[in-house]
Short mmCIF file of C-alpha atoms and ligand atoms in Angstrom, two decimals:
data_model
loop_
_atom_site.label_atom_id
_atom_site.label_comp_id
_atom_site.label_asym_id
_atom_site.label_seq_id
_atom_site.Cartn_x
_atom_site.Cartn_y
_atom_site.Cartn_z
CA MET A 186 108.46 -92.84 58.45
CA SER A 187 110.81 -95.54 57.18
CA ALA A 188 111.65 -96.11 53.57
CA ALA A 189 110.76 -99.24 51.63
CA GLY A 190 112.30 -102.42 52.94
CA ASP A 191 113.22 -101.18 56.42
CA SER A 192 109.68 -100.18 57.46
CA ALA A 193 108.42 -102.05 60.50
CA ALA A 194 105.12 -102.16 58.64
CA GLY A 195 106.09 -103.51 55.25
CA PRO A 196 105.34 -105.13 52.95
CA LEU A 197 101.85 -103.64 53.06
CA LEU A 198 98.67 -104.72 51.27
CA LEU A 199 95.92 -102.14 50.69
CA LEU A 200 92.34 -103.14 49.80
CA GLY A 201 89.87 -100.60 48.45
CA ALA A 202 92.69 -98.82 46.60
CA GLU A 203 90.38 -96.57 44.60
CA GLY A 204 88.26 -95.21 47.44
CA GLN A 205 88.84 -91.84 49.12
CA LEU A 206 91.15 -93.28 51.76
CA GLY A 207 92.74 -95.80 49.41
CA HIS A 208 93.67 -93.03 47.03
CA GLU A 209 95.43 -91.01 49.75
CA VAL A 210 97.24 -94.03 51.23
CA ARG A 211 98.61 -94.84 47.78
CA LYS A 212 99.75 -91.25 47.30
CA LEU A 213 101.53 -91.08 50.67
CA ALA A 214 103.10 -94.53 50.34
CA ALA A 215 104.40 -93.72 46.85
CA GLY A 216 105.92 -90.44 48.10
CA ARG A 217 107.71 -92.33 50.86
CA GLY A 218 108.83 -95.28 48.78
CA LEU A 219 106.93 -97.76 50.97
CA ALA A 220 106.47 -101.33 49.78
CA LEU A 221 102.71 -101.22 49.20
CA THR A 222 100.58 -103.45 46.99
CA ALA A 223 97.28 -101.70 46.28
CA LEU A 224 94.28 -103.64 44.99
CA ASN A 225 90.95 -102.30 43.82
CA ARG A 226 87.66 -104.19 43.86
CA LYS A 227 88.22 -105.73 40.43
CA GLN A 228 91.60 -107.04 41.52
CA LEU A 229 90.37 -108.38 44.86
CA ASP A 230 86.73 -108.56 45.89
CA ILE A 231 86.83 -108.97 49.68
CA THR A 232 83.52 -110.87 49.65
CA ASP A 233 85.38 -113.73 47.91
CA ALA A 234 86.90 -115.70 50.81
CA ALA A 235 89.05 -117.95 48.61
CA ALA A 236 90.47 -115.01 46.65
CA VAL A 237 91.23 -113.15 49.89
CA LYS A 238 93.01 -116.19 51.32
CA GLN A 239 95.06 -116.57 48.16
CA ALA A 240 96.03 -112.88 48.04
CA LEU A 241 97.08 -112.91 51.69
CA GLY A 242 99.35 -115.89 51.19
CA ARG A 243 102.00 -113.65 49.69
CA GLY A 244 103.92 -112.61 52.78
CA TYR A 245 102.36 -109.29 53.77
CA VAL A 246 103.18 -107.99 57.25
CA THR A 247 100.28 -105.54 57.45
CA VAL A 248 96.97 -105.39 55.60
CA ILE A 249 95.01 -102.11 55.37
CA ASN A 250 91.29 -102.58 54.77
CA ALA A 251 90.00 -99.39 53.15
CA ALA A 252 87.42 -101.38 51.17
CA ALA A 253 83.82 -100.95 52.28
CA TYR A 254 80.24 -100.58 51.20
CA THR A 255 79.73 -96.89 52.08
CA ALA A 256 76.39 -95.94 50.47
CA VAL A 257 74.56 -95.16 53.72
CA ASP A 258 71.06 -94.63 52.28
CA LYS A 259 71.26 -97.34 49.62
CA ALA A 260 72.30 -99.83 52.30
CA GLU A 261 68.75 -99.69 53.68
CA SER A 262 67.55 -101.53 50.55
CA GLU A 263 70.78 -103.50 49.97
CA GLU A 264 71.33 -104.99 53.39
CA ALA A 265 72.65 -108.30 52.07
CA LEU A 266 75.32 -106.58 50.00
CA ALA A 267 76.31 -104.19 52.80
CA MET A 268 76.66 -107.15 55.16
CA ALA A 269 78.58 -109.20 52.58
CA VAL A 270 81.19 -106.45 52.19
CA ASN A 271 81.34 -104.81 55.61
CA ARG A 272 80.79 -107.85 57.84
CA ASP A 273 81.77 -110.90 55.80
CA GLY A 274 84.56 -109.17 53.84
CA ALA A 275 86.10 -107.99 57.10
CA ALA A 276 85.80 -111.52 58.52
CA HIS A 277 87.49 -113.06 55.44
CA LEU A 278 90.35 -110.59 55.75
CA ALA A 279 90.78 -111.12 59.48
CA ARG A 280 90.88 -114.93 59.10
CA ALA A 281 93.30 -114.75 56.18
CA CYS A 282 95.52 -112.38 58.20
CA ARG A 283 95.47 -114.80 61.12
CA ASP A 284 96.38 -117.74 58.86
CA SER A 285 99.20 -115.85 57.13
CA GLY A 286 100.59 -114.10 60.23
CA ALA A 287 99.70 -110.58 59.05
CA ALA A 288 98.22 -107.78 61.18
CA LEU A 289 95.11 -105.88 60.02
CA ILE A 290 94.28 -102.19 60.09
CA HIS A 291 90.52 -102.02 59.62
CA LEU A 292 88.44 -98.87 59.14
CA SER A 293 85.13 -98.34 60.84
CA THR A 294 82.68 -95.55 61.45
CA ASP A 295 81.06 -93.11 63.88
CA TYR A 296 77.74 -94.59 62.68
CA VAL A 297 78.22 -97.54 65.07
CA PHE A 298 76.86 -95.04 67.65
CA ASP A 299 73.33 -93.67 67.96
CA GLY A 300 74.53 -90.10 68.52
CA LEU A 301 72.49 -89.56 71.68
CA LYS A 302 75.36 -89.42 74.20
CA GLY A 303 75.62 -85.64 74.20
CA ALA A 304 79.42 -85.66 74.35
CA GLY A 305 82.31 -87.01 72.28
CA TYR A 306 82.26 -90.80 71.93
CA ARG A 307 85.12 -92.76 73.46
CA GLU A 308 86.19 -96.21 72.32
CA ASP A 309 84.54 -98.06 75.21
CA ASP A 310 81.15 -96.38 74.84
CA PRO A 311 78.42 -98.88 73.97
CA VAL A 312 77.65 -99.18 70.28
CA HIS A 313 74.08 -98.83 69.04
CA PRO A 314 73.87 -98.31 65.27
CA MET A 315 70.77 -96.60 63.86
CA ASN A 316 70.95 -97.87 60.29
CA VAL A 317 71.96 -100.84 58.13
CA TYR A 318 75.35 -99.35 57.21
CA GLY A 319 76.19 -98.80 60.89
CA ARG A 320 75.05 -102.33 61.78
CA SER A 321 77.13 -103.82 58.97
CA LYS A 322 80.24 -101.92 60.08
CA GLU A 323 79.65 -102.86 63.71
CA ALA A 324 79.35 -106.51 62.65
CA GLY A 325 82.63 -106.11 60.72
CA GLU A 326 84.36 -104.79 63.84
CA ALA A 327 83.07 -107.75 65.85
CA ALA A 328 84.25 -110.20 63.18
CA VAL A 329 87.75 -108.69 63.19
CA ARG A 330 88.00 -108.81 66.99
CA ALA A 331 86.78 -112.42 67.08
CA ALA A 332 89.20 -113.74 64.46
CA LEU A 333 92.40 -111.77 64.93
CA PRO A 334 94.09 -110.29 68.01
CA ALA A 335 96.65 -108.52 65.78
CA HIS A 336 94.38 -105.70 64.65
CA VAL A 337 93.79 -102.00 64.93
CA ILE A 338 90.28 -100.77 64.20
CA LEU A 339 90.15 -97.05 63.38
CA ARG A 340 86.71 -95.47 63.61
CA THR A 341 86.50 -92.28 61.61
CA SER A 342 83.78 -89.89 60.37
CA TRP A 343 82.68 -87.48 57.62
CA VAL A 344 85.65 -88.30 55.34
CA PHE A 345 86.46 -85.94 52.47
CA GLY A 346 89.23 -85.73 49.90
CA ALA A 347 89.83 -84.61 46.32
CA ALA A 348 89.27 -88.15 45.00
CA GLY A 349 85.96 -90.01 45.29
CA GLY A 350 82.52 -88.80 46.27
CA ASN A 351 81.91 -86.79 49.48
CA PHE A 352 80.02 -83.86 51.02
CA VAL A 353 82.58 -81.24 49.93
CA LYS A 354 82.33 -82.23 46.28
CA THR A 355 78.55 -82.49 46.43
CA MET A 356 78.36 -78.96 47.91
CA LEU A 357 80.63 -77.52 45.21
CA ARG A 358 78.54 -79.15 42.50
CA LEU A 359 75.18 -78.07 43.95
CA GLY A 360 76.54 -74.61 44.74
CA GLY A 361 77.35 -74.18 41.04
CA GLU A 362 73.83 -75.20 40.05
CA ARG A 363 71.58 -73.46 42.61
CA GLU A 364 71.26 -70.06 44.25
CA GLU A 365 70.08 -71.44 47.58
CA LEU A 366 70.85 -74.68 49.42
CA SER A 367 69.04 -76.07 52.44
CA ILE A 368 71.51 -77.86 54.73
CA VAL A 369 70.83 -79.95 57.83
CA ALA A 370 71.97 -78.00 60.89
CA ASP A 371 71.02 -80.37 63.72
CA GLN A 372 73.38 -83.26 62.94
CA HIS A 373 76.87 -82.93 64.37
CA GLY A 374 80.11 -84.74 63.82
CA CYS A 375 83.80 -84.39 62.97
CA PRO A 376 84.90 -83.93 59.36
CA THR A 377 88.09 -85.86 58.55
CA PRO A 378 90.40 -85.12 55.61
CA ALA A 379 91.20 -88.38 53.79
CA ALA A 380 94.87 -87.33 53.59
CA ALA A 381 95.12 -86.95 57.38
CA LEU A 382 93.40 -90.30 57.84
CA ALA A 383 95.87 -91.90 55.42
CA GLU A 384 98.74 -90.42 57.43
CA ALA A 385 97.19 -91.88 60.59
CA VAL A 386 96.89 -95.30 58.94
CA LEU A 387 100.57 -95.29 58.01
CA VAL A 388 101.57 -94.20 61.51
CA VAL A 389 99.54 -97.10 62.91
CA ALA A 390 101.15 -99.47 60.40
CA GLU A 391 104.57 -98.45 61.63
CA ARG A 392 103.73 -98.88 65.31
CA LEU A 393 101.55 -101.95 65.11
CA ASP A 394 102.38 -104.46 67.83
CA GLU A 395 100.74 -106.09 70.86
CA THR A 396 101.04 -102.81 72.80
CA THR A 397 98.90 -100.93 70.25
CA TYR A 398 96.34 -103.53 69.11
CA GLY A 399 92.76 -102.41 69.72
CA THR A 400 90.09 -99.91 68.70
CA TYR A 401 90.68 -96.17 68.31
CA HIS A 402 88.79 -93.10 67.19
CA CYS A 403 90.55 -91.03 64.56
CA ALA A 404 88.69 -88.00 63.21
CA GLY A 405 88.93 -84.26 62.82
CA ALA A 406 89.26 -82.49 66.16
CA GLU A 407 86.56 -79.85 65.83
CA ARG A 408 82.89 -80.80 66.09
CA THR A 409 80.62 -79.13 63.57
CA SER A 410 77.25 -79.46 61.82
CA TRP A 411 76.64 -80.17 58.13
CA TYR A 412 75.38 -76.56 57.85
CA ASP A 413 78.55 -75.08 59.38
CA PHE A 414 80.68 -77.45 57.30
CA ALA A 415 78.91 -76.21 54.15
CA GLN A 416 79.54 -72.61 55.20
CA ALA A 417 83.27 -73.35 55.61
CA ILE A 418 83.29 -74.95 52.14
CA PHE A 419 81.75 -71.92 50.43
CA ILE A 420 83.90 -69.42 52.35
CA GLY A 421 86.93 -71.40 51.17
CA GLN A 422 85.61 -71.47 47.62
CA GLU A 423 85.15 -67.70 47.62
CA GLU A 424 88.67 -67.14 48.98
CA ILE A 425 90.14 -69.18 46.15
CA THR A 426 87.92 -68.24 43.20
CA GLY A 427 86.34 -64.93 44.24
CA ARG A 428 83.00 -66.55 43.41
CA GLU A 429 80.30 -66.13 46.04
CA GLY A 430 78.64 -69.34 47.16
CA PRO A 431 74.87 -69.94 47.26
CA LYS A 432 72.66 -68.69 50.07
CA LEU A 433 72.59 -71.37 52.78
CA ARG A 434 69.44 -72.11 54.73
CA PRO A 435 69.70 -74.18 57.95
CA ILE A 436 67.09 -76.92 58.17
CA ALA A 437 66.24 -79.71 60.59
CA THR A 438 66.81 -83.42 59.94
CA SER A 439 63.03 -83.79 59.87
CA ASP A 440 62.91 -81.39 56.88
CA TYR A 441 65.25 -83.63 54.88
CA PRO A 442 63.97 -87.21 54.97
CA THR A 443 66.51 -89.87 53.97
CA ALA A 444 66.25 -93.65 53.71
CA ALA A 445 68.73 -94.15 56.57
CA ARG A 446 68.36 -92.57 59.98
CA ARG A 447 71.53 -90.80 61.11
CA PRO A 448 72.97 -90.15 64.57
CA PRO A 449 72.28 -86.56 65.70
CA ASP A 450 75.74 -86.14 67.25
CA SER A 451 78.40 -88.72 66.42
CA THR A 452 81.35 -86.61 67.56
CA LEU A 453 84.36 -88.88 68.11
CA ASP A 454 86.89 -88.22 70.87
CA SER A 455 90.24 -89.05 69.26
CA GLY A 456 92.31 -88.53 72.42
CA LEU A 457 93.31 -92.18 72.86
CA PHE A 458 94.62 -92.38 69.32
CA GLN A 459 96.66 -89.20 69.78
CA VAL A 460 98.24 -90.36 73.06
CA THR A 461 98.92 -93.91 71.87
CA PHE A 462 100.42 -92.97 68.53
CA GLY A 463 101.99 -89.62 69.47
CA GLN A 464 99.87 -87.61 67.04
CA GLY A 465 98.40 -84.12 67.29
CA PRO A 466 94.74 -83.31 66.64
CA ILE A 467 93.55 -83.39 63.03
CA ASP A 468 92.75 -79.88 61.77
CA TRP A 469 89.95 -80.46 59.26
CA ARG A 470 89.78 -76.78 58.28
CA ARG A 471 93.38 -76.92 57.09
CA GLY A 472 92.62 -80.19 55.29
CA LEU A 473 89.57 -78.55 53.71
CA SER A 474 91.59 -75.67 52.31
CA THR A 475 94.10 -78.13 50.79
CA VAL A 476 91.30 -80.14 49.17
CA LEU A 477 89.61 -76.97 47.87
CA GLN A 478 92.91 -75.85 46.36
CA GLU A 479 93.24 -79.23 44.66
CA LEU A 480 89.70 -79.10 43.33
CA LEU A 481 89.38 -75.43 42.40
CA VAL A 482 92.79 -74.17 41.36
CA PRO A 483 93.35 -74.98 37.70
CA GLN A 484 96.00 -77.68 37.43
CA GLU A 485 98.78 -77.77 34.85
CA LYS A 486 96.58 -79.55 32.36
CA GLY A 487 94.18 -76.62 32.61
CA GLN A 488 91.20 -78.20 34.34
CA GLY A 489 89.45 -76.60 37.32
CA LEU A 490 86.94 -78.70 39.19
CA ARG A 491 88.17 -82.23 38.80
CA GLY A 492 87.08 -85.82 39.29
CA LYS A 493 83.73 -87.28 40.24
CA VAL A 494 81.72 -84.46 41.79
N1 LIG B 617 83.30 -91.76 53.71
C1 LIG B 617 82.99 -91.47 54.96
O1 LIG B 617 82.47 -90.39 55.26
C2 LIG B 617 83.31 -92.44 56.07
C3 LIG B 617 82.87 -92.16 57.37
C4 LIG B 617 83.16 -93.05 58.39
C5 LIG B 617 83.88 -94.19 58.12
N2 LIG B 617 84.29 -94.46 56.86
C6 LIG B 617 85.00 -95.71 56.62
O2 LIG B 617 86.30 -95.39 56.13
C7 LIG B 617 86.71 -96.39 55.20
C8 LIG B 617 87.13 -95.74 53.91
O3 LIG B 617 86.03 -95.00 53.40
P1 LIG B 617 86.10 -94.21 52.01
O4 LIG B 617 85.37 -92.94 52.22
O5 LIG B 617 87.48 -94.22 51.49
O6 LIG B 617 85.16 -95.18 51.14
P2 LIG B 617 84.92 -95.15 49.57
O7 LIG B 617 85.48 -93.91 48.97
O8 LIG B 617 83.49 -95.48 49.35
O9 LIG B 617 85.81 -96.36 49.07
C9 LIG B 617 85.51 -97.68 49.37
C10 LIG B 617 86.18 -98.54 48.33
O10 LIG B 617 85.86 -99.90 48.63
C11 LIG B 617 85.66 -100.55 47.41
N3 LIG B 617 84.84 -101.74 47.57
C12 LIG B 617 83.49 -101.84 47.72
N4 LIG B 617 83.12 -103.12 47.79
C13 LIG B 617 84.26 -103.86 47.70
C14 LIG B 617 84.54 -105.24 47.69
N5 LIG B 617 83.55 -106.15 47.79
N6 LIG B 617 85.82 -105.65 47.56
C15 LIG B 617 86.82 -104.75 47.43
N7 LIG B 617 86.63 -103.43 47.42
C16 LIG B 617 85.35 -102.98 47.55
C17 LIG B 617 84.97 -99.53 46.52
O11 LIG B 617 85.13 -99.90 45.18
P3 LIG B 617 84.04 -99.48 44.09
O12 LIG B 617 84.13 -97.99 43.98
O13 LIG B 617 84.48 -100.21 42.88
O14 LIG B 617 82.72 -99.93 44.63
C18 LIG B 617 85.72 -98.25 46.90
O15 LIG B 617 86.83 -98.05 46.07
C19 LIG B 617 85.54 -97.37 55.08
O16 LIG B 617 85.74 -98.45 55.97
C20 LIG B 617 84.36 -96.57 55.55
O17 LIG B 617 83.33 -97.40 56.07
C21 LIG B 617 84.03 -93.61 55.82
#
């Protein structure tokens, strides 16, 4: 990875700086001395087309869109807002990139698929979202493709990191409160550590040109279920703290009604990404143990479980 100034990617602009992915991109970029401007929602609301256009007029080579409406269940009752952020925000960014000559790295989701394929999804498989969030992200992808050839869309899944809200942190919190947890065992997918995804984003940024533009899947290599993921979380917790996790009970999706329907198996095949960008598979179990260390091992300031759990 190049240093600031001589990076093929820089200067970079990051939107959604305080999300899970945004947090990790900032951390990596700072460690590498990359020229990155990171904006949170207060600093740049991507639903504001004029503000986006103005921000993009400042000579960025690559824009990373980690901003999104990600509340999957809430989106069912907030469709207009989900569309404003995930479809219209993406469109504003793509048009502003086109007008300013920047390229765009845009994040999307496994939830553009219905999960009925029965095998890992490849990039050219037909999309068929099952919920509002998935439809809004699919519309965002379409808007990016329509406005801007100079883009890479990275579809990812089941993202977790030490910062922000996610399944790992929810499990640790609930595991501390209850003796038994019922976890859905018939939905499958690929957990993805936010740090590994951030690394992938920076690799893309460095190699972004007409030979790499397009859509890629970028997720943890090993397919699992929420139940098995929860088991891995509590095994990891016990290894670090010696504290036994709660008893886990596998349940069916039908036993756990949610506002949004979810794909039963949204496993992403990340092979094209790996070949194109020369990357190995993402080991989410290794990423999980790093995140658990970060969350559970008391830091210098003396706190254990940190952040928004
Ligand atoms: N999390 C997952 O499991 C998952 C799975 C598949 C794909 N993805 C995709 O991966 C990307 C990164 O996800 P993530 O997990 O890092 O999401 P996240 O933690 O929810 O972060 C999203 C960030 O976007 C910001 N944001 C929301 N509305 C905005 C707006 N109008 N203008 C500017 N910023 C806005 C949020 O700010 P506030 O906090 O202030 O609202 C938040 O900081 C997203 O494109 C997401 O769709 C995520």
